[in-house]
Coordinates of C-alpha atoms in Angstrom, one line a residue:
X30 CA 0.0 0.0 0.0
X31 CA 3.0 2.3 -0.4
X32 CA 2.1 5.6 -2.0
X33 CA 4.0 8.8 -2.7
X34 CA 2.6 11.7 -0.6
X35 CA 4.0 15.0 0.7
X36 CA 2.7 18.1 2.4
X37 CA 2.1 19.6 -1.0
X38 CA 0.2 16.6 -2.4
X39 CA -1.6 14.8 0.5
X40 CA -4.2 12.0 0.0
X41 CA -7.8 12.7 0.8
X42 CA -9.2 10.8 3.8
X43 CA -11.5 8.8 1.5
X44 CA -8.6 7.7 -0.6
X45 CA -6.7 6.6 2.5
X46 CA -9.7 4.7 3.8
X47 CA -10.2 3.1 0.4
X48 CA -6.5 2.0 0.3
X49 CA -6.8 0.5 3.8
X50 CA -9.9 -1.3 2.8
X51 CA -8.4 -2.8 -0.4
X52 CA -5.4 -4.1 1.7
X53 CA -7.7 -5.6 4.3
X54 CA -9.9 -7.2 1.6
X55 CA -6.9 -9.2 0.6
X56 CA -6.7 -10.8 4.0
X57 CA -8.1 -14.3 4.5
X58 CA -10.5 -15.6 7.1
X59 CA -9.1 -16.4 10.5
X60 CA -10.2 -18.3 13.7
X61 CA -10.4 -15.9 16.7
X62 CA -11.0 -16.7 20.3
X63 CA -12.3 -14.1 22.8
X64 CA -15.0 -13.2 25.3
X65 CA -18.3 -11.6 24.3
X66 CA -18.7 -8.3 26.1
X67 CA -21.5 -6.7 24.2
X68 CA -24.3 -8.4 22.3
X69 CA -26.9 -6.6 20.2
X70 CA -29.8 -8.5 18.6
X71 CA -32.3 -6.1 17.3
X72 CA -35.7 -7.5 16.6
X73 CA -36.3 -8.0 12.9
X74 CA -32.6 -7.1 12.0
X75 CA -30.8 -9.6 9.8
X76 CA -27.4 -8.8 11.4
X77 CA -26.2 -9.4 14.9
X78 CA -23.5 -7.1 16.4
X79 CA -21.2 -8.2 19.2
X80 CA -17.9 -7.2 20.7
X81 CA -15.1 -9.8 21.2
X82 CA -12.6 -9.0 23.9
X83 CA -9.2 -10.4 24.8
X84 CA -9.2 -10.2 28.7
X85 CA -5.4 -10.7 28.9
X86 CA -4.5 -7.6 26.9
X87 CA -7.7 -5.5 27.2
X88 CA -8.2 -5.4 23.5
X89 CA -11.6 -5.5 21.7
X90 CA -12.8 -5.9 18.2
X91 CA -16.2 -5.5 16.7
X92 CA -17.8 -8.6 15.1
X93 CA -20.9 -8.9 12.9
X94 CA -22.7 -11.9 11.6
X95 CA -25.9 -12.8 9.9
X96 CA -28.8 -13.7 12.2
X97 CA -28.9 -17.3 11.1
X98 CA -25.2 -17.7 12.1
X99 CA -25.8 -16.5 15.6
X100 CA -29.1 -18.3 16.0
X101 CA -27.2 -21.6 15.7
X102 CA -25.6 -20.9 19.1
X103 CA -28.0 -18.5 20.6
X104 CA -29.1 -21.0 23.3
X105 CA -25.6 -21.5 24.7
X106 CA -23.9 -18.1 24.0
X107 CA -24.5 -14.9 25.9
X108 CA -22.5 -11.9 27.2
X109 CA -19.5 -13.1 29.1
X110 CA -19.2 -16.4 27.2
X111 CA -15.9 -17.4 25.5
X112 CA -16.3 -18.3 21.9
X113 CA -14.3 -19.2 18.8
X114 CA -15.2 -17.2 15.7
X115 CA -14.3 -18.0 12.1
X116 CA -14.4 -14.6 10.5
X117 CA -12.9 -12.4 7.7
X118 CA -11.6 -8.9 8.5
X119 CA -13.6 -6.1 6.9
X120 CA -13.1 -2.4 6.6
X121 CA -16.1 0.0 6.8
X122 CA -14.7 2.9 4.8
X123 CA -17.3 5.6 5.7
X124 CA -16.4 5.4 9.4
X125 CA -12.9 4.0 9.0
X126 CA -13.8 1.1 11.3
X127 CA -12.3 -2.4 11.3
X128 CA -14.6 -5.4 12.1
X129 CA -14.8 -9.1 11.7
X130 CA -17.5 -10.7 9.6
X131 CA -18.3 -14.1 11.3
X132 CA -19.4 -17.0 9.3
X133 CA -19.3 -19.5 12.2
X134 CA -19.4 -19.2 16.0
X135 CA -18.4 -22.0 18.3
X136 CA -18.8 -21.8 22.1
X137 CA -15.8 -22.9 24.1
X138 CA -16.9 -25.8 26.4
X139 CA -15.6 -26.5 29.9
X140 CA -13.8 -29.6 28.6
X141 CA -11.9 -27.6 26.0
X142 CA -11.1 -24.9 28.5
X143 CA -9.7 -27.4 30.9
X144 CA -7.6 -29.0 28.1
X145 CA -6.2 -25.6 27.2
X146 CA -5.4 -24.9 30.8
X147 CA -3.7 -28.2 31.2
X148 CA -1.5 -27.4 28.1
X149 CA -0.7 -24.0 29.5
X150 CA 0.1 -25.5 32.9
X151 CA 2.6 -28.0 31.3
X152 CA 4.2 -25.2 29.3
X153 CA 4.7 -22.9 32.3
X154 CA 5.9 -25.8 34.4
X155 CA 8.5 -26.6 31.8
X156 CA 9.8 -23.0 32.1
X157 CA 10.3 -23.6 35.8
X158 CA 7.7 -21.1 37.0
X159 CA 6.1 -23.7 39.4
X160 CA 9.4 -25.0 40.7
X161 CA 9.5 -25.3 44.6
X162 CA 12.9 -23.7 44.8
X163 CA 11.4 -20.5 43.5
X164 CA 8.9 -20.2 46.4
X165 CA 9.7 -17.4 48.8
X166 CA 9.0 -17.9 52.5
X167 CA 6.4 -15.8 54.1
X168 CA 7.4 -13.4 57.0
X169 CA 6.4 -14.5 60.4
X170 CA 4.6 -11.3 61.3
X171 CA 3.9 -9.1 58.2
X172 CA 3.6 -5.4 59.1
X173 CA 1.6 -4.5 56.0
X174 CA -0.4 -7.0 53.9
X175 CA -1.4 -6.3 50.3
X176 CA -4.9 -7.6 49.4
X177 CA -6.2 -7.9 45.9
X178 CA -10.0 -8.8 45.9
X179 CA -13.4 -7.8 44.7
X180 CA -15.0 -4.7 46.1
X181 CA -17.2 -5.4 49.2
X182 CA -16.8 -9.1 48.5
X183 CA -17.1 -12.0 50.9
X184 CA -13.4 -12.8 50.3
X185 CA -12.4 -9.3 51.4
X186 CA -14.5 -9.6 54.5
X187 CA -13.2 -13.0 55.4
X188 CA -9.5 -12.0 55.0
X189 CA -9.8 -8.7 56.9
X190 CA -12.0 -10.0 59.8
X191 CA -10.0 -13.2 60.4
X192 CA -6.7 -11.5 60.1
X193 CA -7.6 -8.7 62.6
X194 CA -9.2 -11.2 64.9
X195 CA -5.9 -13.2 65.0
X196 CA -3.6 -10.1 65.2
X197 CA -5.5 -6.8 65.8
X198 CA -2.5 -4.6 64.9
X199 CA -2.2 -6.0 61.4
X200 CA -2.5 -3.4 58.6
X201 CA -3.8 -3.9 55.0
X202 CA -3.3 -2.2 51.7
X203 CA -6.4 -3.2 49.7
X204 CA -6.8 -3.0 45.9
X205 CA -10.4 -3.6 44.8
X206 CA -10.6 -5.0 41.3
X207 CA -13.0 -7.0 39.2
X208 CA -12.4 -10.7 39.8
X209 CA -14.2 -12.1 36.8
X210 CA -15.1 -10.9 33.4
X211 CA -13.2 -9.2 30.6
X212 CA -11.6 -6.5 32.8
X213 CA -10.4 -8.9 35.6
X214 CA -7.0 -9.9 34.2
X215 CA -5.5 -6.5 33.4
X216 CA -6.7 -4.9 36.6
X217 CA -5.6 -7.8 38.9
X218 CA -2.2 -7.7 37.2
X219 CA -2.0 -4.0 37.7
X220 CA -3.0 -4.3 41.4
X221 CA -0.3 -7.0 42.0
X222 CA 2.4 -4.9 40.3
X223 CA 1.4 -1.8 42.4
X224 CA 1.6 -3.7 45.7
X225 CA 4.8 -5.4 44.7
X226 CA 6.4 -2.0 44.1
X227 CA 5.6 -0.8 47.6
X228 CA 8.6 -1.6 49.9
X229 CA 6.5 -1.6 53.0
X230 CA 4.2 -4.4 51.8
X231 CA 5.5 -7.7 53.2
X232 CA 3.1 -10.2 51.5
X233 CA 0.4 -10.0 48.9
X234 CA -2.9 -12.0 49.1
X235 CA -5.0 -12.5 45.9
X236 CA -8.4 -13.6 47.1
X237 CA -11.7 -14.5 45.5
X238 CA -14.7 -16.6 46.5
X239 CA -15.8 -19.7 44.7
X240 CA -17.3 -19.9 41.2
X241 CA -17.5 -21.9 38.0
X242 CA -14.6 -22.8 35.9
X243 CA -15.4 -19.8 33.6
X244 CA -15.6 -17.5 36.6
X245 CA -12.1 -18.5 37.8
X246 CA -10.5 -18.3 34.3
X247 CA -8.8 -14.9 35.0
X248 CA -6.7 -16.5 37.7
X249 CA -5.4 -19.1 35.2
X250 CA -4.4 -16.4 32.7
X251 CA -0.8 -16.6 31.5
X252 CA -0.3 -12.8 31.9
X253 CA -1.3 -13.0 35.5
X254 CA 0.8 -16.1 36.2
X255 CA 3.9 -14.4 34.8
X256 CA 3.3 -11.2 36.7
X257 CA 3.1 -13.2 40.0
X258 CA 6.2 -15.2 39.1
X259 CA 8.1 -11.9 38.6
X260 CA 7.1 -10.5 42.0
X261 CA 9.8 -9.9 44.6
X262 CA 7.1 -10.0 47.4
X263 CA 5.7 -13.3 48.5
X264 CA 2.3 -14.0 47.0
X265 CA -0.5 -16.0 48.5
X266 CA -3.2 -17.5 46.3
X267 CA -6.7 -17.8 47.9
X268 CA -9.0 -18.4 45.0
X269 CA -12.3 -20.2 45.4
X270 CA -12.6 -23.3 47.6
X271 CA -10.5 -26.4 48.3
X272 CA -11.4 -28.2 45.0
X273 CA -10.6 -25.1 42.9
X274 CA -7.1 -25.1 41.5
X275 CA -6.3 -22.2 39.1
X276 CA -2.8 -21.8 37.7
X277 CA -2.3 -19.0 40.2
X278 CA -2.1 -21.6 42.9
X279 CA 0.9 -23.2 41.3
X280 CA 3.0 -20.1 40.8
X281 CA 2.1 -18.5 44.1
X282 CA 4.5 -18.9 47.0
X283 CA 1.7 -20.3 49.1
X284 CA -1.7 -21.8 48.2
X285 CA -4.5 -21.2 50.6
X286 CA -7.7 -23.3 50.3
X287 CA -10.0 -20.3 51.0
X288 CA -9.6 -16.6 51.8
X289 CA -10.2 -17.5 55.5
X290 CA -7.4 -20.0 55.3
X291 CA -5.2 -17.3 53.8
X292 CA -5.7 -15.0 56.7
X293 CA -4.8 -17.9 59.1
X294 CA -1.7 -18.9 57.2
X295 CA -0.4 -15.3 56.8
X296 CA -1.1 -13.8 60.2
X297 CA -0.2 -15.5 63.5
X298 CA -2.7 -15.8 66.2
X299 CA -1.9 -13.5 69.1
X300 CA -3.5 -15.8 71.7
X301 CA -1.5 -18.8 70.4
X302 CA 1.7 -16.7 70.3
X303 CA 1.1 -15.5 73.9
X304 CA 0.6 -19.1 74.9
X305 CA 3.8 -20.1 73.1
X306 CA 5.8 -17.3 74.7
X307 CA 4.5 -18.3 78.1
X308 CA 5.3 -22.0 77.4
X309 CA 8.8 -21.0 76.3
X310 CA 9.2 -18.8 79.4
X311 CA 8.1 -21.7 81.6
X312 CA 10.4 -24.1 79.9
X313 CA 13.3 -21.7 80.2
X314 CA 12.5 -21.2 83.9
X315 CA 12.4 -25.0 84.4
X316 CA 15.7 -25.4 82.6
X317 CA 17.4 -22.7 84.6
X318 CA 15.9 -24.1 87.9
X319 CA 17.0 -27.6 87.0
X320 CA 20.5 -26.3 86.1
X321 CA 20.8 -24.5 89.5
X322 CA 19.6 -27.5 91.4
X323 CA 22.0 -29.8 89.6
X324 CA 24.9 -27.5 90.3
X325 CA 23.8 -27.2 94.0
X326 CA 23.7 -31.0 94.3
X327 CA 27.1 -31.2 92.7
X328 CA 28.5 -28.5 95.0
X329 CA 27.0 -30.3 98.1
X330 CA 28.5 -33.6 96.9
X331 CA 31.9 -31.9 96.4
X332 CA 31.7 -30.3 99.9
X333 CA 30.8 -33.6 101.5
X334 CA 34.0 -35.2 100.3
X335 CA 36.5 -35.9 103.1
X336 CA 39.2 -33.7 101.5
X337 CA 36.8 -30.8 101.5
X338 CA 35.6 -31.3 105.1
X339 CA 39.2 -31.6 106.4
X340 CA 41.6 -30.2 103.8
X341 CA 44.7 -30.8 106.1
X342 CA 43.8 -34.5 106.4
X343 CA 45.4 -35.3 103.1
X344 CA 48.5 -33.4 104.0
X345 CA 48.7 -35.1 107.4
X346 CA 48.3 -38.5 105.7
X347 CA 51.0 -37.7 103.3
X348 CA 53.2 -36.4 106.1
X349 CA 53.0 -39.7 107.9
X350 CA 53.8 -41.6 104.7
X351 CA 56.8 -39.3 104.1
X352 CA 58.0 -39.8 107.7
X353 CA 57.6 -43.6 107.4
X354 CA 59.5 -43.5 104.1
X355 CA 62.2 -41.3 105.6
X356 CA 62.6 -43.8 108.5
X357 CA 62.7 -46.6 106.1
X358 CA 65.4 -44.8 104.1
X359 CA 67.4 -44.2 107.2
X360 CA 67.2 -47.8 108.3
X361 CA 68.1 -49.0 104.9
X362 CA 71.1 -46.6 104.7
X363 CA 72.2 -47.6 108.2
X364 CA 72.0 -51.3 107.3
X365 CA 74.0 -50.7 104.1
X366 CA 76.6 -48.7 106.0
X367 CA 76.8 -51.3 108.7
X368 CA 77.3 -54.1 106.2
X369 CA 79.9 -52.0 104.3
X370 CA 81.7 -51.3 107.6
X371 CA 81.7 -55.0 108.5
X372 CA 83.0 -55.9 105.0
X373 CA 85.7 -53.2 105.3
X374 CA 86.8 -54.5 108.8
X375 CA 86.9 -58.1 107.5
X376 CA 88.9 -57.0 104.4
X377 CA 91.2 -55.0 106.7
X378 CA 91.8 -58.0 108.9
X379 CA 92.6 -60.1 105.9
X380 CA 94.9 -57.5 104.6
X381 CA 96.6 -57.2 108.0
X382 CA 96.9 -60.9 108.3
X383 CA 98.5 -61.2 104.9
X384 CA 100.8 -58.1 105.4
X385 CA 104.6 -58.7 105.6
X386 CA 104.7 -56.5 108.7
X387 CA 102.5 -59.0 110.5
X388 CA 104.8 -61.7 109.5
X389 CA 107.8 -59.8 110.9
X390 CA 106.0 -59.3 114.2
X391 CA 105.9 -63.0 114.6
X392 CA 109.7 -63.0 114.7
X393 CA 110.6 -63.3 111.1
X394 CA 113.2 -61.1 109.3
X395 CA 113.8 -60.1 105.8
X396 CA 117.4 -60.0 104.5
X397 CA 118.3 -57.7 101.7
X398 CA 121.5 -57.3 99.9
X399 CA 123.1 -54.0 99.3
X400 CA 121.3 -53.6 96.0
X401 CA 117.9 -54.1 97.7
X402 CA 117.3 -57.6 96.4
X403 CA 115.7 -59.9 99.0
X404 CA 117.8 -63.0 99.8
X405 CA 115.8 -66.1 99.2
X406 CA 118.5 -68.7 99.0
X407 CA 122.0 -69.2 100.6
X408 CA 123.5 -69.3 97.2
X409 CA 122.4 -65.7 96.8
X410 CA 124.9 -64.6 99.5
X411 CA 128.7 -64.6 99.3
X412 CA 130.9 -65.2 102.4
X413 CA 131.6 -62.1 104.4
X414 CA 128.9 -60.1 102.4
X415 CA 127.1 -57.5 104.5
X416 CA 123.3 -57.8 104.5
X417 CA 120.6 -55.6 105.9
X418 CA 118.1 -57.4 108.1
X419 CA 114.6 -55.9 108.5
X420 CA 112.5 -56.9 111.5
X421 CA 109.2 -55.7 112.9
X422 CA 110.7 -52.8 114.9
X423 CA 113.4 -51.7 112.4
X424 CA 116.5 -53.0 110.6
X425 CA 120.2 -53.7 111.2
X426 CA 123.2 -55.2 109.3
X427 CA 124.6 -58.6 109.5
X428 CA 127.6 -60.4 107.9
X429 CA 127.5 -63.8 106.3
X430 CA 130.3 -65.9 107.8
X431 CA 130.4 -68.8 105.4
X432 CA 128.6 -70.0 102.4
X433 CA 126.0 -72.6 102.8
X434 CA 125.9 -72.4 106.6

């Protein structure tokens, strides 16, 4: 559709509309899914007008069809229903309006919805959005709780009343949004993002009462699931009742079975906590008392020991042992000395008995020649040789008179 235009030679509006229409006319038919938000069936009119909306992206497109096309599904299709339309894009040049000319309308059944949700669930799980390790722990006592719910709804009342009953000082930052219909998804997503951006919000609860599968569809929307997965604040899903299981339950950090259960899971009970504190104080008191009593018993047992009753007793006992050992040492030493003295006297007596001097005292004499040699045989002495005789009391000289005499 490229044309040459300029400020000096612009195209008329009609020509632009015609060109757009000619380009759209070349488009083929498409299958489109959406939710009917407006439905106009004028009596006697051969054309039915309706608006098809994408709840995830807040986008709508006008759809027209012949009455007989709509009459085929009129019993099961109404405003709010999800449908699949086989239509061809059309351009209405006089108003410059794009619409879809439907040739077939099919209602989306519950079974088909559940099958699509199951496929989406598997796809998101494969990305790891439901992984347990991604779950963030909830704070023990949140100071400010973000609440996303319907205006003046039973879910809002259940959460607020139960939470304040359990912990009167708890504070809430509430965002009231549509919780079903075509406007639910974008407004719930916006509310979650706003609360997540507030640093003082410690946890976010997304709550809604029970409903049909179609009513709970906004909480299985991919856009909402990804928005919750991206939150830095822990998110609690409290959608419907126990059997309900939208995809939000899988991506949330905690799944509560009901809005009342969410209040109980997020806020501690002040009465239970006071009882727990009292129980811990009693336990600590018992532990401290038991420790003191055990130490007192140990101290009394230690003081009852003989060494503590009479500290000098051990010294006295050791003193007696030392005195006995000293006496024993002295006796042993005296015995050794006496034995050594006796052995010395005996040895001295033997030495004296064997001494040459003792022999001389018995009357013997030792003859020595002039060179000092002892005379042992007469042949050792020459006649007239002067000898020195040594006796016990001294010595004197003698002369040998003859040899061999």
